[in-house]
mmCIF file of C-alpha atoms in Angstrom:
data_model
loop_
_atom_site.group_PDB
_atom_site.id
_atom_site.type_symbol
_atom_site.label_atom_id
_atom_site.label_comp_id
_atom_site.label_asym_id
_atom_site.label_seq_id
_atom_site.Cartn_x
_atom_site.Cartn_y
_atom_site.Cartn_z
ATOM 1 C CA MET L 170 90.844 101.855 100.904
ATOM 2 C CA THR L 171 91.476 102.972 104.449
ATOM 3 C CA GLY L 172 92.272 99.593 105.932
ATOM 4 C CA VAL L 173 88.683 98.291 105.780
ATOM 5 C CA ASP L 174 87.785 95.422 103.475
ATOM 6 C CA MET L 175 85.144 96.137 100.864
ATOM 7 C CA ALA L 176 83.195 93.139 102.198
ATOM 8 C CA GLU L 177 82.927 94.832 105.601
ATOM 9 C CA GLN L 178 81.431 98.055 104.249
ATOM 10 C CA PRO L 179 77.638 98.335 104.139
ATOM 11 C CA SER L 180 75.999 98.678 100.745
ATOM 12 C CA LYS L 181 74.670 102.011 99.512
ATOM 13 C CA SER L 182 71.099 100.770 99.907
ATOM 14 C CA THR L 183 71.803 99.816 103.529
ATOM 15 C CA ILE L 184 73.274 103.246 104.212
ATOM 16 C CA ARG L 185 70.315 104.970 102.529
ATOM 17 C CA ARG L 186 67.877 102.889 104.573
ATOM 18 C CA GLN L 187 69.681 103.778 107.807
ATOM 19 C CA ILE L 188 69.669 107.476 106.905
ATOM 20 C CA ASN L 189 65.979 107.281 105.995
ATOM 21 C CA ASP L 190 65.129 105.512 109.267
ATOM 22 C CA ASN L 191 67.085 108.058 111.301
ATOM 23 C CA LEU L 192 65.480 111.022 109.530
ATOM 24 C CA ARG L 193 62.017 109.555 110.118
ATOM 25 C CA ARG L 194 62.824 109.015 113.789
ATOM 26 C CA VAL L 195 64.030 112.608 114.226
ATOM 27 C CA TYR L 196 60.973 113.943 112.376
ATOM 28 C CA GLU L 197 58.596 111.894 114.546
ATOM 29 C CA ASP L 198 60.363 113.110 117.691
ATOM 30 C CA ALA L 199 60.031 116.725 116.532
ATOM 31 C CA LEU L 200 56.310 116.253 115.855
ATOM 32 C CA ASN L 201 55.784 114.893 119.351
ATOM 33 C CA GLU L 202 57.657 117.686 121.128
ATOM 34 C CA GLU L 203 55.640 120.013 123.313
ATOM 35 C CA ILE L 204 55.244 123.567 122.043
ATOM 36 C CA PRO L 205 57.177 125.923 124.352
ATOM 37 C CA ASP L 206 55.022 128.087 126.646
ATOM 38 C CA LYS L 207 56.454 131.236 125.060
ATOM 39 C CA PHE L 208 55.056 130.213 121.663
ATOM 40 C CA LYS L 209 51.720 129.192 123.172
ATOM 41 C CA ASP L 210 51.438 132.630 124.752
ATOM 42 C CA LEU L 211 52.220 134.319 121.431
ATOM 43 C CA LEU L 212 49.622 132.191 119.637
ATOM 44 C CA ASP L 213 47.024 133.081 122.271
ATOM 45 C CA LYS L 214 47.787 136.787 121.817
ATOM 46 C CA LEU L 215 47.427 136.487 118.037
ATOM 47 C CA ARG L 216 44.111 134.657 118.389
ATOM 48 C CA ASP L 217 42.838 137.314 120.799
ATOM 49 C CA LYS L 218 43.867 140.073 118.402
ATOM 50 C CA GLU L 219 42.179 138.341 115.436
ATOM 51 C CA GLY L 220 39.018 137.868 117.473
ATOM 52 C CA ARG L 221 38.789 141.610 118.143
ATOM 53 C CA GLU L 222 39.138 142.589 114.484
#
């Protein structure tokens, strides 16, 4: 190996769990982010346009 004992390396299931936890955390953070004002303005314009049609 690269100078690290096999006993010191985490198992594949541990690595997968860490990746899964990190992906969930990033996803949750993205869901909780505020929508930028620019996008809110665009959505308002689209709604106004749909309401007139």
